[in-house]
CSV table of C-alpha atoms in Angstrom, one decimal:
chain,number,residue,atom,x,y,z
A,1,MET,CA,23.8,34.6,-14.1
A,2,ARG,CA,25.5,31.5,-15.3
A,3,SER,CA,24.9,27.8,-14.7
A,4,VAL,CA,26.8,26.1,-12.4
A,5,SER,CA,28.0,22.9,-12.2
A,6,GLU,CA,28.1,20.8,-8.7
A,7,ARG,CA,28.2,17.5,-7.2
A,8,LEU,CA,24.6,17.6,-5.0
A,9,PRO,CA,23.6,14.2,-2.4
A,10,LEU,CA,20.4,13.1,-4.0
A,11,PHE,CA,17.0,11.9,-2.2
A,12,PRO,CA,15.0,10.2,-4.6
A,13,LEU,CA,11.2,10.2,-3.4
A,14,ASP,CA,7.7,9.4,-4.8
A,15,GLY,CA,6.8,13.2,-4.6
A,16,VAL,CA,7.9,16.3,-6.1
A,17,LEU,CA,9.8,18.9,-4.3
A,18,PHE,CA,9.2,22.7,-5.4
A,19,PRO,CA,11.1,26.0,-4.2
A,20,GLU,CA,9.8,27.5,-1.1
A,21,MET,CA,7.7,24.5,-0.8
A,22,LEU,CA,7.4,22.6,2.7
A,23,MET,CA,7.6,18.9,2.9
A,24,PRO,CA,7.7,16.3,6.0
A,25,LEU,CA,10.1,13.4,5.8
A,26,HIS,CA,10.4,10.0,7.9
A,27,ILE,CA,14.3,9.6,7.8
A,28,PHE,CA,14.3,5.7,8.3
A,29,GLU,CA,17.2,4.1,5.8
A,30,PRO,CA,20.9,3.9,7.3
A,31,ARG,CA,22.3,5.6,4.1
A,32,TYR,CA,19.7,8.6,4.0
A,33,ARG,CA,20.0,9.3,7.7
A,34,LEU,CA,23.7,9.4,6.9
A,35,LEU,CA,22.8,11.9,4.5
A,36,VAL,CA,20.7,13.9,6.6
A,37,LYS,CA,23.1,14.1,9.1
A,38,ARG,CA,26.1,15.6,7.0
A,39,SER,CA,23.7,17.8,6.2
A,40,LEU,CA,22.9,19.3,9.4
A,41,ALA,CA,26.0,19.2,10.0
A,42,LYS,CA,27.7,20.9,7.1
A,43,ASP,CA,24.2,23.0,6.9
A,44,SER,CA,24.4,22.1,3.1
A,45,PRO,CA,21.3,21.0,0.9
A,46,PHE,CA,20.6,18.1,-0.9
A,47,GLY,CA,18.7,17.3,-3.9
A,48,ILE,CA,14.7,15.6,-4.3
A,49,VAL,CA,14.0,14.1,-7.3
A,50,LEU,CA,11.3,11.9,-8.6
A,51,ALA,CA,12.6,8.2,-8.0
A,52,ASP,CA,13.0,6.6,-11.6
A,53,ARG,CA,10.5,3.4,-11.0
A,54,GLY,CA,11.7,1.7,-14.4
A,55,GLU,CA,15.2,1.4,-12.7
A,56,SER,CA,16.1,0.9,-9.9
A,57,GLY,CA,14.2,3.8,-7.7
A,58,GLY,CA,17.1,6.2,-8.2
A,59,ALA,CA,17.6,9.3,-9.9
A,60,ARG,CA,18.5,9.4,-13.8
A,61,PRO,CA,20.4,12.1,-15.8
A,62,GLY,CA,18.4,14.5,-16.8
A,63,ALA,CA,15.7,14.7,-14.3
A,64,VAL,CA,15.2,17.9,-13.0
A,65,GLY,CA,15.1,18.0,-9.6
A,66,ALA,CA,14.9,20.5,-6.7
A,67,SER,CA,17.5,21.1,-3.7
A,68,ALA,CA,16.4,21.2,0.0
A,69,ALA,CA,17.3,22.9,3.2
A,70,ILE,CA,16.3,21.1,6.6
A,71,VAL,CA,14.3,23.7,8.5
A,72,GLY,CA,13.2,21.5,10.8
A,73,HIS,CA,14.9,18.4,12.6
A,74,THR,CA,13.2,15.9,15.1
A,75,PRO,CA,15.6,12.7,16.2
A,76,LEU,CA,14.2,9.2,17.5
A,77,PRO,CA,15.8,7.0,19.8
A,78,ASP,CA,15.9,4.3,17.4
A,79,GLY,CA,18.0,6.5,14.9
A,80,ARG,CA,15.4,7.4,12.9
A,81,SER,CA,14.5,10.9,12.6
A,82,PHE,CA,11.4,13.3,11.0
A,83,ILE,CA,12.7,16.5,9.0
A,84,VAL,CA,11.1,19.1,7.3
A,85,ILE,CA,12.5,20.4,4.6
A,86,ARG,CA,12.2,23.8,1.7
A,87,GLY,CA,12.9,23.7,-1.3
A,88,LEU,CA,15.2,26.1,-2.8
A,89,ARG,CA,16.5,26.1,-6.4
A,90,ARG,CA,15.8,24.1,-9.4
A,91,PHE,CA,18.6,22.1,-10.8
A,92,ARG,CA,19.4,19.4,-13.7
A,93,ILE,CA,21.3,16.0,-13.2
A,94,ASP,CA,24.0,15.5,-15.5
A,95,SER,CA,25.2,12.4,-14.3
A,96,VAL,CA,24.7,10.1,-11.2
A,97,ASP,CA,27.7,8.4,-8.8
A,98,SER,CA,26.4,5.4,-7.3
A,99,THR,CA,29.4,4.5,-6.3
A,100,THR,CA,31.4,7.0,-3.8
A,101,GLU,CA,28.7,7.1,-1.0
A,102,PRO,CA,25.8,4.9,0.3
A,103,TYR,CA,23.4,7.3,-1.3
A,104,GLN,CA,23.6,8.8,-5.1
A,105,VAL,CA,25.6,12.1,-5.7
A,106,GLY,CA,24.5,13.7,-8.8
A,107,ARG,CA,26.7,16.1,-11.0
A,108,ILE,CA,24.3,18.9,-11.1
A,109,THR,CA,23.7,21.7,-13.1
A,110,TRP,CA,21.3,25.4,-11.6
A,111,LEU,CA,18.3,26.1,-13.6
A,112,GLU,CA,17.4,29.5,-13.8
A,113,ASP,CA,13.6,30.9,-13.6
A,114,ASP,CA,12.8,33.1,-16.7
A,115,ASP,CA,9.4,34.7,-16.6
A,116,GLY,CA,8.8,34.5,-20.4
A,117,ALA,CA,6.1,36.3,-21.8
A,118,GLY,CA,3.1,37.0,-20.5
A,119,ALA,CA,4.0,35.6,-17.0
A,120,GLU,CA,2.4,38.5,-15.0
A,121,ARG,CA,-0.6,38.1,-16.4
A,122,LEU,CA,-0.8,34.6,-16.7
A,123,ALA,CA,0.0,34.5,-12.7
A,124,ASP,CA,-2.9,36.6,-12.4
A,125,LEU,CA,-5.0,34.2,-14.1
A,126,ALA,CA,-3.4,31.1,-12.7
A,127,ALA,CA,-4.6,33.1,-9.2
A,128,ASP,CA,-7.9,32.9,-10.1
A,129,ALA,CA,-8.3,29.9,-11.1
A,130,PHE,CA,-6.6,28.2,-8.1
A,131,SER,CA,-9.0,30.5,-6.1
A,132,GLU,CA,-11.8,28.9,-7.4
A,133,TYR,CA,-10.1,25.1,-7.1
A,134,LEU,CA,-10.0,25.7,-3.6
A,135,ASN,CA,-13.5,26.9,-2.7
A,136,GLY,CA,-14.6,24.0,-4.8
A,137,ILE,CA,-12.8,21.4,-2.8
A,138,VAL,CA,-14.2,22.8,0.0
A,139,ALA,CA,-18.1,22.9,-1.2
A,140,ALA,CA,-17.1,19.4,-2.3
A,141,ALA,CA,-16.1,18.3,1.0
A,142,ASN,CA,-19.2,20.3,2.8
A,143,GLU,CA,-17.4,22.1,5.3
A,144,THR,CA,-20.2,25.1,5.4
A,145,ARG,CA,-18.1,26.8,8.1
A,146,ALA,CA,-15.1,27.6,6.0
A,147,GLU,CA,-14.6,30.7,4.6
A,148,ALA,CA,-14.7,31.0,0.9
A,149,THR,CA,-10.4,32.1,0.1
A,150,ASP,CA,-9.7,34.5,-2.7
A,151,ALA,CA,-6.3,35.0,-5.0
A,152,SER,CA,-4.8,37.7,-2.7
A,153,ASP,CA,-2.6,35.6,-1.4
A,154,MET,CA,-1.8,33.8,-4.6
A,155,ARG,CA,-0.9,36.9,-5.9
A,156,SER,CA,2.1,38.1,-3.8
A,157,GLY,CA,5.4,37.9,-4.9
A,158,THR,CA,6.3,37.3,-8.7
A,159,PRO,CA,5.0,35.3,-11.1
A,160,ARG,CA,7.8,32.4,-10.4
A,161,ASP,CA,6.6,32.5,-6.9
A,162,VAL,CA,2.6,32.2,-7.6
A,163,SER,CA,3.7,29.3,-10.4
A,164,PHE,CA,5.3,27.5,-7.4
A,165,ARG,CA,3.0,27.8,-5.4
A,166,VAL,CA,-0.1,27.2,-7.6
A,167,ALA,CA,1.9,23.7,-8.8
A,168,ALA,CA,2.4,22.8,-4.9
A,169,GLY,CA,-1.0,23.3,-4.2
A,170,LEU,CA,-2.2,20.9,-6.7
A,171,ALA,CA,-3.3,17.4,-6.0
A,172,ILE,CA,-2.5,16.0,-9.3
A,173,ASP,CA,-0.3,12.9,-9.7
A,174,ALA,CA,3.7,13.1,-9.6
A,175,THR,CA,3.9,12.8,-13.2
A,176,GLU,CA,2.0,16.0,-13.9
A,177,ARG,CA,3.8,17.7,-10.6
A,178,GLN,CA,7.1,16.9,-12.5
A,179,ARG,CA,6.2,18.4,-15.9
A,180,LEU,CA,5.3,21.4,-14.0
A,181,LEU,CA,8.6,21.9,-12.1
A,182,GLU,CA,10.4,20.8,-15.5
A,183,ALA,CA,8.7,23.6,-17.4
A,184,SER,CA,11.2,25.7,-19.2
A,185,THR,CA,9.7,28.8,-18.3
A,186,VAL,CA,7.4,30.1,-16.0
A,187,GLU,CA,5.5,31.4,-18.6
A,188,VAL,CA,5.3,27.8,-19.6
A,189,ARG,CA,4.3,26.6,-16.0
A,190,LEU,CA,1.6,29.0,-15.9
A,191,ARG,CA,0.0,28.3,-19.0
A,192,SER,CA,-0.2,24.8,-17.8
A,193,GLU,CA,-1.2,25.2,-14.3
A,194,ILE,CA,-3.9,26.8,-15.9
A,195,GLY,CA,-4.9,24.3,-18.6
A,196,LEU,CA,-4.8,22.0,-15.2
A,197,LEU,CA,-7.1,24.1,-13.0
A,198,GLU,CA,-9.7,24.1,-15.7
A,199,ARG,CA,-9.5,20.3,-16.3
A,200,GLU,CA,-9.8,19.8,-12.1
A,201,ASN,CA,-12.3,22.8,-11.9
A,202,ALA,CA,-14.5,21.7,-14.7
A,203,LEU,CA,-14.5,18.0,-12.7
A,204,LEU,CA,-15.5,19.7,-9.3
A,205,ARG,CA,-18.4,21.6,-10.6
A,206,GLU,CA,-19.3,18.4,-11.8
A,207,LEU,CA,-19.1,16.8,-8.5
A,208,LEU,CA,-20.8,19.6,-6.9
A,209,LEU,CA,-23.7,19.6,-9.3
A,210,ARG,CA,-24.1,15.5,-8.8
A,211,LEU,CA,-24.3,16.2,-5.1
A,212,ARG,CA,-26.7,18.9,-5.2
A,213,THR,CA,-29.2,16.8,-7.3
A,214,SER,CA,-28.4,13.9,-4.9
A,215,GLY,CA,-29.4,16.1,-2.3
A,216,GLU,CA,-26.2,15.3,-0.3
A,217,GLY,CA,-24.2,18.9,-1.5
A,218,PRO,CA,-24.2,22.1,0.3
A,219,VAL,CA,-26.3,24.8,-0.9
A,220,LEU,CA,-24.1,27.3,-3.0
A,221,ASN,CA,-25.4,30.4,-3.4
């Protein structure tokens, strides 16, 4: 599929949105109230990008973001609203227009999600590592009534689906999440996720050992 360049309203955030990920937002600034109003009226997407705190908190050319569709909308009496958005497609910002509208509008190019080499095998490895990660979090929280998780749900869909599902579920900082969003192929994203999960799982195992040694942690079979 050929890349297509077009204009897209931009909503800079402190967080990162991935395709298929759901995200709740509180809309209170007048410029973003207008953006949301127009998006709802036209049933059109807008772009979520990680805010560039080195400048004015807006978007920067070259940044990668994800387009978003509004799937839930709760208006409030004072003009604010709560919305739920779903991530759609990745894009790269080629240029930013900060003068035409109250909010930024990007000239963007849609990005394809090529698998790369060995994506299916890596997706299985990432799903297994993510299952260990979730079980470690449950154990560290001493949620003894919670059932152990497995990787079956994580494996559903394509390697691309798995890569974004894992990325959305990792409790890592925004900079690391942005690197995952910007990955050139699904293979590169999955390899990065496996590395991050190895790090996080090692930390969780160390935490569980300390909790058990101190008598505060769960007794694991």
